């Protein structure tokens, strides 16, 4: 099974909602999505968008299984009201994690 990693972007921005809506509209067969970011931000965005996201939370890529949607927490796992230095750092943490995964 192929794995596609997707960062959620700034947890105070539209990224988590865009990812939630996109994954509800299509999930290709034989593809596992590994989301990188805040599980709480994703859950809040999915609720706001009115879509159901059943992402399995993992602590490392070693825990990945055959579930088609999994999330690796990166950065602060909080819901931000507006963009800030902290939300930007959370987005950067996800990008850095994605970079490390791609290099490994």
C-alpha atoms as one frame of an Amber mdcrd trajectory, in Angstrom:
protein
   0.000   0.000   0.000   1.347   3.428  -0.928   1.495   6.130   1.725   0.920
   9.792   0.954   1.862  12.264   3.676  -0.125  15.496   3.866   0.600  18.409
   6.200  -2.413  20.243   7.614  -0.820  23.665   7.287  -1.349  26.384   9.869
  -3.859  25.011  12.393  -5.406  28.503  12.599  -5.855  28.685   8.830  -8.008
  26.920   6.262  -5.591  24.009   5.731  -7.176  21.563   8.186 -10.640  22.209
   6.739  -9.431  21.854   3.153  -7.752  18.537   4.012 -10.857  17.279   5.849
 -13.154  18.125   2.929 -10.776  16.697   0.331 -10.351  13.402   2.154 -14.097
  13.014   2.569 -14.708  13.502  -1.125 -12.147  10.975  -2.392  -9.824   8.346
  -1.012  -8.196   6.335  -3.777  -7.955   2.583  -3.263  -4.597   1.168  -2.185
  -3.504   4.524  -0.742  -2.943   5.286   2.920  -2.889   8.937   3.969  -0.618
  10.037   6.797  -1.683  13.450   8.013   0.892  15.566   9.831  -0.367  18.176
  12.262  -2.799  18.716  15.104  -5.493  16.068  15.648  -7.568  18.625  17.584
  -7.336  21.179  14.759  -8.358  18.519  12.237 -11.325  17.423  14.372 -12.480
  21.025  14.850 -12.138  21.747  11.129 -14.042  18.599  10.179 -16.841  19.517
  12.578 -16.969  23.047  11.159 -17.114  21.616   7.634 -19.795  19.109   8.602
 -17.756  16.088   7.552 -16.712  12.981   9.446 -12.999  12.248   9.754 -11.981
   9.007  11.377  -8.230   9.436  11.516  -6.279   6.966  13.641  -3.664   8.736
  15.787  -0.155   7.230  15.679   2.965   8.159  17.624   5.421   7.168  14.891
   5.520   5.747  11.386   6.384   2.387  12.946   2.769   2.274  14.184   1.214
   2.688  10.738  -1.180  -0.091   9.840  -3.640  -0.663   7.002  -6.031   2.090
   8.128  -6.474   4.434   5.195  -6.372   7.629   7.266  -3.864   8.150  10.072
  -2.490  11.252  11.766   0.911  11.841  13.313   0.685  14.735  15.783   3.203
  17.494  15.070   3.565  20.771  16.908   1.044  22.066  19.435  -2.152  20.012
  19.517  -4.540  22.873  20.182  -7.219  24.732  18.265  -6.084  28.285  17.560
  -8.583  31.127  17.169  -6.343  33.142  14.867  -2.921  32.855  13.234  -0.063
  33.458  15.638   3.583  32.688  16.172   2.553  29.469  17.948   0.267  28.334
  15.120   3.057  29.098  12.634   5.446  26.988  14.694   2.937  24.130  14.636
   2.749  24.360  10.838   6.550  24.412  10.626   6.785  21.325  12.859   4.573
  19.412  10.409   6.682  20.537   7.441   9.872  19.507   9.221   8.374  16.099
  10.080   7.312  15.624   6.440  10.804  16.547   5.266  12.403  14.043   7.635
   9.998  11.314   6.509  10.748  12.028   2.859  14.493  11.857   3.491  14.205
   8.573   5.364
